[in-house]
Amino acid sequence: MVSVDDGVAVVDFWGVKKVVRLDVVDVPVAPGDYVLNHVGFAIRRIPAEEIGDTLALYDELLRSSDGDLLAGDVRAELDAAEDHDR
Amino acid sequence: MRDLRFLRPVDERITLKYGAGGRAMRALIEQIFADGFGEPEGGGVGLAAMDDGAVLRIGDRWLVITTDSHVVRPRFFPGGDIGRLAVAGTVNDLAMMGATEPLALTCAAIIEEGFARDELARIWASIRQTCLEAGTTVVTGDTKVMGRGELDGLVLNTTGVAITDRFVRDNGLRPGDRLLVTGTVGDHGLAVMATRNELALEVELVSDVAPINGLVRAALAAGGDGVVVMKDPTRGGLASALAEIAGKSGVGLVIDERAVPVKDAVRAAGELLGIDPLLVANEGKAVIGVRAEVADAVLEAVRRHPLGRDAALCGVCIAERAGAVVLETGFGRRLLGEAEGELQPRIC
Amino acid sequence: MNDLDALRFRDPVRAHALAEALAHHVRRAGRAPDEPVAVMHVCGSHEQAIARFGLRASFPAGLEVIMGPGCPVCVTDVPEVDEAVALARQGVRIATYGDMLRVPGTAQSLADARAAGAKVDVVYSVTQAVELARRLDEELVFFASGFETTAVATAAVVLAGPPVNFSILSAHKYIPPVMEIVAEMPGTRIEGFLAAGHAATITGWGVFEPFVARHGVPVVVAGFEPLDVLAGLVRLVELIASREVRVDNAYPRCVDKDGNREAQAVLWQVFAPIGGRWRGIAHVPNGNLRLRDEHARWDARRRFTIDLATLWDHAPSALVQHCQCGDIMAGIASPHDCTLFGKACTPDAPVGACMVSTEGTCRIWHQYGGQPDLRTIRGGARS
């Protein structure tokens, strides 16, 4: 979200700017927030930390009762990619 | 043989889908326009082949001829205008047949009453400039003015002619051949779409409209007889071009989606509108099918050309699944379907 | 690394790992080869993601993912289209989402009506329809389709006070009731549901708890990126294999238990659920959304006399009788079971609604190749 003005926000979607309405988003939003857009309306603010939480949940799915389903090399690749992200 | 039980009653009226470059349009051409016109004498390519142009024998050489009508809204868009589109479209259709040296073009204009003279002058300046880039000229034309409201501003029709020693069709692929795309796809279609105010998008997208006969000349010089198929992915986009060459050649194509060059902004605009960049028009690109042994040489030659810097090898021909285009997405595989009817942004 | 590759919900490495996990849980369910684990998603956007990213080629044998009645355009019933077409033929200007244009009515679609001279505009949002009405000197009817997520936008526009020449022909639908219908269908093999993340963003995942208690099948809420869909399926099959019956939220970055209360308030302030037919499915109690009496002035059905008799001089297409959209949306048949599919019924000449919408099962199968087995192909693009 780039700017907020009178119930309307400009959001940046990988370089494409689009206007979305804020009539029904349930918490205050501010520039820098992520929002979920549906037919031109923001329907939820997505806190940045929840993106990491979702990924953690998915990785948790890979560690089932039978042990780690990720092959060692894949686990290593993921860890390396995360190091790279930082 | 078509199963008669499943033939639909033909639409009584021509709707917009018949102009969208997909199956409906091909059916209309087959059923009405090409009906009764056979192959040209002395070999060559006629209307029934539904290639980018026609080829007629002139002694031991070939005359290539093609024609296009152009309407675009808006007439001036980021990266080009209707005049540049008309010249590039015609020059590129000739080039796709292997005729990279256009002798000349004709340009006819149908103008709506009240059209601004100044705008017409600007469009013709663009036509001259684009002809210069392509190394050709306009030698004759025609002018009609119609009443206000009888057409939307301006329609241009351009015809191009060229002579060549060897022509390239769109059906020459065999298993093992490679496919090369000469640059990023989706630029023109999404740039024009993003200019529509009602989409409320703000984005720096630029059409790729350009004559690419020079680039094709370089590809042919590098690949010689190893260049077996060329197609410009205009209306219907890369997907339609691939489906057409797969179908006409009787091979399957496996395309690596991650190898197909797409600009980030184009991808993003496509995501927002629910429109796949592989389904929208390009006006300065070609898909080139080459024998495997010349693939690297052609790629290198194309990449050396200023309009081919983003070129990439993105696919291979297989004997299985003739006529189908299989897309490897990185997550799995799917068949790449053609755009059908008008492209409409999705609800969500 | 560019921006889009950094989009971590499209990480192929994790996707492949999740596909492995999915296969593991399917094996754990221990089924005979002819009795696959059958799950249903009820969202066109899930099908879109599955198709577009080629996920079916990565699903294990022994898992059947069925698309349910999740396409709002497809379930718009013939009489609703007829109302819009009749209004258009009466000379009233209609604005609607592009998908709705080609939905077949009894005699005509809105696209047919437009080709015959009616005033039909395609809009990309209800906001745009309102702006169009403000610029015009004539009545404009917004033919509104979509599930609760989209209906929220329509409701917000009503509360914001549209111009007097604007009104709404609602074909909005509400998803939870139709899940009951599908779960109770005789002969159903569905062992679990993948619920739509966007709709649940509004309603909250709690809305599915009574459903799970009544029908004894698990529900998992999932998002729309490749990893979201795969993770949702992993969770769902895991629940099925361990015979756990509950609601699970696999889309926590957008969905919580209570949902967006403000959006719910806006939705229910403007719309009331009433029973209505969904194309090809059944009469769905509380499945349609109708404008409440307080907002009757914006309701096109109450503003205009819609004369359906003008339509009856056109005979309905005989092909419609062979259309299997209903069974396909109910998950009982697949497009390949339909004799019209890909032959008499194609995206440029659709017979049934499933072929019309970009979210329709038949359209998606036609566009993306349906479910041909692409797991084995010799040679590849990278060699």
Coordinates of C-alpha atoms in Angstrom, one line a residue, chain B:
Chain B
M1 CA -14.5 -36.1 -40.7
R2 CA -16.5 -33.9 -38.4
D3 CA -19.2 -35.6 -36.5
L4 CA -22.4 -34.1 -37.8
R5 CA -24.3 -34.7 -34.6
F6 CA -22.2 -32.1 -32.8
L7 CA -22.4 -29.4 -35.4
R8 CA -23.9 -26.3 -33.9
P9 CA -26.3 -24.1 -35.7
V10 CA -24.2 -21.3 -37.2
D11 CA -24.6 -17.9 -35.5
E12 CA -26.8 -15.7 -37.5
R13 CA -24.8 -12.6 -36.7
I14 CA -21.1 -12.0 -36.6
T15 CA -20.2 -11.2 -33.0
L16 CA -16.9 -9.8 -31.7
K17 CA -15.5 -13.3 -31.1
Y18 CA -15.1 -13.8 -34.8
G19 CA -12.4 -11.1 -34.8
A20 CA -10.4 -12.4 -31.9
G21 CA -8.0 -14.6 -33.9
G22 CA -9.1 -17.9 -32.4
R23 CA -11.1 -20.9 -33.5
A24 CA -14.2 -18.8 -34.3
M25 CA -12.3 -16.6 -36.8
R26 CA -10.6 -19.6 -38.4
A27 CA -14.0 -21.2 -38.9
L28 CA -15.4 -18.1 -40.5
I29 CA -12.5 -18.0 -42.9
E30 CA -12.9 -21.6 -43.8
Q31 CA -16.6 -21.5 -44.1
I32 CA -17.0 -18.2 -46.0
F33 CA -13.8 -16.4 -47.1
A34 CA -11.7 -19.3 -48.3
D35 CA -14.5 -21.3 -49.7
G36 CA -14.0 -21.8 -53.5
F37 CA -10.5 -20.4 -53.6
G38 CA -8.0 -23.2 -54.3
E39 CA -4.2 -23.3 -54.2
P40 CA -2.3 -20.9 -56.5
E41 CA -1.0 -22.4 -59.7
G42 CA 2.7 -23.3 -59.8
G43 CA 2.9 -24.2 -56.1
G44 CA 3.1 -21.5 -53.4
V45 CA 0.7 -20.8 -50.6
G46 CA -2.9 -19.7 -50.9
L47 CA -5.8 -18.6 -48.7
A48 CA -6.7 -22.1 -47.6
A49 CA -3.3 -22.5 -45.9
M50 CA -4.2 -19.6 -43.6
D51 CA -0.6 -18.7 -43.2
D52 CA 0.7 -15.1 -42.6
G53 CA 0.6 -14.3 -46.3
A54 CA 0.4 -15.8 -49.8
V55 CA 3.2 -17.0 -52.0
L56 CA 3.1 -16.9 -55.8
R57 CA 5.7 -18.3 -58.2
I58 CA 7.4 -15.6 -60.4
G59 CA 9.9 -17.5 -62.6
D60 CA 12.3 -19.2 -60.2
R61 CA 11.6 -16.8 -57.4
W62 CA 8.6 -16.2 -55.1
L63 CA 6.4 -13.2 -54.6
V64 CA 5.1 -12.9 -51.1
I65 CA 2.0 -10.8 -50.5
T66 CA 0.1 -10.0 -47.3
T67 CA -2.7 -7.6 -46.2
D68 CA -4.0 -6.4 -42.8
S69 CA -6.6 -4.0 -41.5
H70 CA -5.9 -2.1 -38.3
V71 CA -8.1 -0.6 -35.7
V72 CA -6.8 0.0 -32.2
R73 CA -8.2 1.9 -29.2
P74 CA -6.5 4.1 -28.2
R75 CA -4.8 5.1 -31.5
F76 CA -1.8 6.4 -29.6
F77 CA -0.5 4.0 -26.9
P78 CA 2.7 3.8 -25.0
G79 CA 5.4 2.6 -27.4
G80 CA 3.5 3.2 -30.6
D81 CA 0.4 4.2 -32.6
I82 CA -1.9 2.8 -35.2
G83 CA 0.4 3.9 -38.1
R84 CA 3.4 2.1 -36.6
L85 CA 1.2 -0.9 -35.9
A86 CA 0.1 -1.1 -39.5
V87 CA 3.5 -0.9 -41.1
A88 CA 5.2 -3.3 -38.6
G89 CA 2.3 -5.8 -38.8
T90 CA 2.6 -6.0 -42.5
V91 CA 6.4 -6.1 -42.7
N92 CA 6.4 -8.7 -40.0
D93 CA 3.9 -10.9 -41.8
L94 CA 6.1 -10.8 -44.9
A95 CA 9.2 -11.6 -42.8
M96 CA 7.4 -14.6 -41.2
M97 CA 7.2 -16.1 -44.7
G98 CA 10.9 -15.6 -45.1
A99 CA 10.6 -12.4 -47.1
T100 CA 12.7 -10.0 -45.2
E101 CA 13.1 -7.3 -47.9
P102 CA 9.7 -5.7 -48.4
L103 CA 9.5 -4.1 -51.9
A104 CA 6.8 -1.7 -50.9
L105 CA 3.5 -1.3 -49.0
T106 CA 0.1 0.1 -49.9
C107 CA -1.8 2.0 -47.3
A108 CA -5.5 2.8 -47.5
A109 CA -7.4 4.9 -44.9
I110 CA -11.0 5.0 -44.1
I111 CA -11.6 8.1 -42.0
E112 CA -14.6 9.2 -39.9
E113 CA -16.1 12.6 -40.7
G114 CA -14.6 15.1 -38.2
F115 CA -11.3 13.4 -37.7
A116 CA -8.5 15.9 -36.7
R117 CA -6.2 16.6 -39.6
D118 CA -3.3 17.1 -37.2
E119 CA -3.8 13.6 -35.8
L120 CA -3.8 12.2 -39.3
A121 CA -0.5 14.0 -40.0
R122 CA 1.0 12.6 -36.8
I123 CA 0.0 9.0 -37.8
W124 CA 1.5 9.4 -41.2
A125 CA 4.7 10.7 -39.8
S126 CA 4.9 7.6 -37.7
I127 CA 4.2 5.5 -40.8
R128 CA 7.1 7.1 -42.6
Q129 CA 9.4 6.6 -39.7
T130 CA 8.5 2.9 -39.3
C131 CA 8.9 2.4 -43.1
L132 CA 12.4 3.9 -42.7
E133 CA 13.2 1.4 -39.9
A134 CA 12.0 -1.5 -42.0
G135 CA 13.7 -0.3 -45.2
T136 CA 10.5 0.0 -47.2
T137 CA 8.1 2.7 -48.5
V138 CA 4.4 3.3 -49.2
V139 CA 3.8 3.4 -53.0
T140 CA 0.0 3.7 -53.3
G141 CA -3.1 4.1 -51.2
D142 CA -6.8 4.9 -51.1
T143 CA -8.9 7.4 -49.1
K144 CA -12.5 7.1 -48.0
V145 CA -14.4 9.4 -45.6
M146 CA -17.5 8.0 -43.9
G147 CA -20.2 9.8 -41.9
R148 CA -19.8 10.5 -38.2
G149 CA -20.6 7.4 -36.2
E150 CA -20.3 5.1 -39.1
L151 CA -16.9 3.9 -37.9
D152 CA -14.7 4.5 -34.9
G153 CA -12.3 7.2 -36.1
L154 CA -9.8 5.5 -38.4
V155 CA -9.3 2.2 -40.1
L156 CA -6.0 1.5 -41.9
N157 CA -5.4 -1.2 -44.4
T158 CA -1.9 -2.1 -45.5
T159 CA -0.7 -4.6 -48.1
G160 CA 2.9 -5.6 -48.5
V161 CA 4.8 -7.3 -51.3
A162 CA 8.3 -8.8 -51.3
I163 CA 10.3 -11.2 -53.5
T164 CA 12.3 -14.1 -52.0
D165 CA 14.3 -17.1 -53.1
R166 CA 13.1 -19.3 -50.3
F167 CA 10.0 -19.1 -48.3
V168 CA 9.3 -20.4 -44.8
R169 CA 5.9 -21.8 -43.9
D170 CA 4.3 -22.5 -40.5
N171 CA 4.1 -26.3 -40.7
G172 CA 7.7 -27.5 -41.0
L173 CA 8.4 -28.8 -37.5
R174 CA 9.5 -32.3 -36.7
P175 CA 10.3 -34.1 -33.4
G176 CA 13.6 -32.8 -31.9
D177 CA 13.3 -29.3 -33.3
R178 CA 13.7 -26.4 -30.9
L179 CA 11.6 -23.3 -30.4
L180 CA 12.9 -19.9 -29.9
V181 CA 11.0 -16.8 -28.9
T182 CA 12.7 -13.6 -29.9
G183 CA 12.0 -11.6 -26.8
T184 CA 9.5 -10.8 -24.0
V185 CA 5.9 -11.7 -24.6
G186 CA 2.7 -10.0 -23.7
D187 CA 4.0 -6.4 -23.9
H188 CA 1.7 -5.0 -26.5
G189 CA -1.5 -6.6 -25.4
L190 CA -1.2 -5.6 -21.8
A191 CA 0.2 -2.2 -22.5
V192 CA -2.9 -1.3 -24.6
M193 CA -5.2 -2.9 -22.1
A194 CA -3.6 -1.0 -19.2
T195 CA -4.3 2.4 -20.9
R196 CA -8.0 1.8 -20.5
N197 CA -9.1 4.2 -17.8
E198 CA -11.8 1.9 -16.4
L199 CA -9.2 -0.6 -15.3
A200 CA -7.7 2.1 -13.0
L201 CA -4.2 0.7 -13.4
E202 CA -1.1 2.9 -13.3
V203 CA 1.8 1.1 -14.8
E204 CA 4.7 1.7 -17.1
L205 CA 4.0 -0.8 -19.8
V206 CA 5.3 -0.2 -23.4
S207 CA 4.2 -1.9 -26.5
D208 CA 6.8 -3.8 -28.4
V209 CA 5.5 -2.8 -31.8
A210 CA 8.4 -2.8 -34.3
P211 CA 9.3 -4.2 -37.7
I212 CA 11.5 -7.2 -37.1
N213 CA 12.5 -8.1 -40.7
G214 CA 16.1 -7.2 -39.8
L215 CA 16.1 -9.6 -36.9
V216 CA 14.6 -12.3 -39.0
R217 CA 17.2 -11.7 -41.7
A218 CA 19.9 -12.3 -39.1
A219 CA 18.1 -15.5 -37.9
L220 CA 17.9 -16.9 -41.5
A221 CA 21.5 -16.0 -42.2
A222 CA 22.6 -17.9 -39.1
G223 CA 20.3 -20.9 -39.4
G224 CA 19.8 -21.3 -43.2
D225 CA 17.6 -24.2 -44.1
G226 CA 17.6 -25.1 -40.4
V227 CA 15.0 -22.4 -39.8
V228 CA 11.8 -24.4 -40.5
V229 CA 8.9 -22.4 -39.0
M230 CA 8.2 -18.8 -38.2
K231 CA 5.1 -17.1 -36.8
D232 CA 4.5 -13.7 -35.3
P233 CA 2.4 -14.2 -32.1
T234 CA 0.0 -11.3 -32.7
R235 CA -3.7 -11.6 -31.8
G236 CA -4.1 -14.7 -29.6
G237 CA -0.5 -14.4 -28.4
L238 CA 2.1 -17.0 -28.0
A239 CA -0.4 -19.6 -27.1
S240 CA -2.3 -19.3 -30.4
A241 CA 0.9 -19.2 -32.5
L242 CA 2.2 -22.3 -30.8
A243 CA -1.1 -24.2 -31.2
E244 CA -1.2 -23.2 -34.9
I245 CA 2.4 -24.4 -35.7
A246 CA 1.9 -27.6 -33.6
G247 CA -1.3 -28.4 -35.4
K248 CA -0.1 -27.7 -38.9
S249 CA 3.2 -29.5 -38.3
G250 CA 1.6 -32.5 -36.6
V251 CA 4.0 -32.5 -33.6
G252 CA 3.6 -31.9 -29.9
L253 CA 5.4 -29.0 -28.3
V254 CA 6.8 -29.0 -24.7
I255 CA 7.3 -25.4 -23.5
D256 CA 9.2 -24.5 -20.4
E257 CA 7.1 -21.7 -19.0
R258 CA 10.0 -20.4 -16.8
A259 CA 12.1 -20.0 -20.0
V260 CA 9.6 -17.8 -21.8
P261 CA 10.7 -14.3 -21.2
V262 CA 8.0 -12.1 -19.6
K263 CA 8.6 -8.6 -18.1
D264 CA 7.8 -8.3 -14.4
A265 CA 5.4 -5.4 -15.0
V266 CA 3.6 -7.4 -17.7
R267 CA 3.3 -10.4 -15.4
A268 CA 2.0 -8.3 -12.6
A269 CA -0.6 -6.5 -14.8
G270 CA -1.7 -9.9 -16.1
E271 CA -2.1 -11.2 -12.6
L272 CA -4.2 -8.2 -11.6
L273 CA -6.5 -8.5 -14.6
G274 CA -6.6 -12.3 -14.7
I275 CA -5.1 -12.3 -18.2
D276 CA -2.3 -14.6 -19.1
P277 CA 0.5 -12.8 -20.9
L278 CA 0.9 -15.9 -23.1
L279 CA -2.6 -15.2 -24.6
V280 CA -2.2 -11.5 -25.6
A281 CA -0.8 -9.8 -28.7
N282 CA 2.8 -9.1 -29.5
E283 CA 3.7 -6.8 -32.3
G284 CA 7.4 -7.1 -32.5
K285 CA 8.2 -10.7 -31.7
A286 CA 8.5 -14.0 -33.5
V287 CA 8.4 -17.7 -32.6
I288 CA 11.1 -19.5 -34.7
G289 CA 11.3 -23.2 -35.0
V290 CA 14.8 -24.5 -35.8
R291 CA 16.6 -27.8 -36.2
A292 CA 18.4 -28.7 -33.0
E293 CA 21.8 -28.4 -34.7
V294 CA 21.4 -24.7 -35.5
A295 CA 19.5 -23.7 -32.4
D296 CA 22.4 -22.1 -30.6
A297 CA 23.7 -20.3 -33.7
V298 CA 20.2 -18.8 -34.4
L299 CA 19.8 -17.8 -30.7
E300 CA 23.1 -16.1 -30.7
A301 CA 22.4 -14.2 -34.0
V302 CA 19.0 -13.1 -32.7
R303 CA 20.4 -12.0 -29.4
R304 CA 23.0 -9.8 -31.2
H305 CA 20.1 -7.9 -32.8
P306 CA 18.9 -4.9 -30.7
L307 CA 15.3 -6.2 -30.8
G308 CA 16.3 -9.8 -29.8
R309 CA 18.3 -9.2 -26.7
D310 CA 15.8 -11.2 -24.5
A311 CA 15.5 -14.1 -26.9
A312 CA 15.4 -17.5 -25.4
L313 CA 15.0 -21.1 -26.4
C314 CA 11.9 -22.2 -24.6
G315 CA 10.6 -25.4 -26.2
V316 CA 11.2 -28.7 -28.0
C317 CA 9.1 -30.7 -30.4
I318 CA 8.0 -34.2 -29.6
A319 CA 6.3 -37.0 -31.6
E320 CA 3.7 -37.6 -28.9
R321 CA 0.5 -35.6 -28.5
A322 CA 0.5 -34.2 -32.0
G323 CA -1.1 -30.7 -32.2
A324 CA -0.9 -30.2 -28.4
V325 CA 1.2 -27.6 -26.5
V326 CA 2.3 -28.9 -23.1
L327 CA 3.5 -26.3 -20.7
E328 CA 5.9 -27.2 -18.0
T329 CA 5.1 -24.8 -15.2
G330 CA 7.7 -25.7 -12.6
F331 CA 5.0 -27.1 -10.4
G332 CA 3.6 -29.6 -12.9
R333 CA 2.4 -29.7 -16.5
R334 CA -0.7 -28.5 -18.3
L335 CA -1.9 -28.2 -21.8
L336 CA -1.6 -24.6 -23.1
G337 CA -5.0 -23.7 -24.6
E338 CA -5.7 -21.0 -27.1
A339 CA -7.4 -17.8 -26.3
E340 CA -11.0 -18.1 -27.3
G341 CA -13.4 -15.3 -28.0
E342 CA -12.8 -11.9 -26.4
L343 CA -10.4 -11.7 -23.6
Q344 CA -12.3 -10.5 -20.5
P345 CA -10.7 -9.7 -17.2
R346 CA -11.9 -12.1 -14.5
I347 CA -14.2 -11.0 -11.6
C348 CA -11.6 -11.7 -9.0

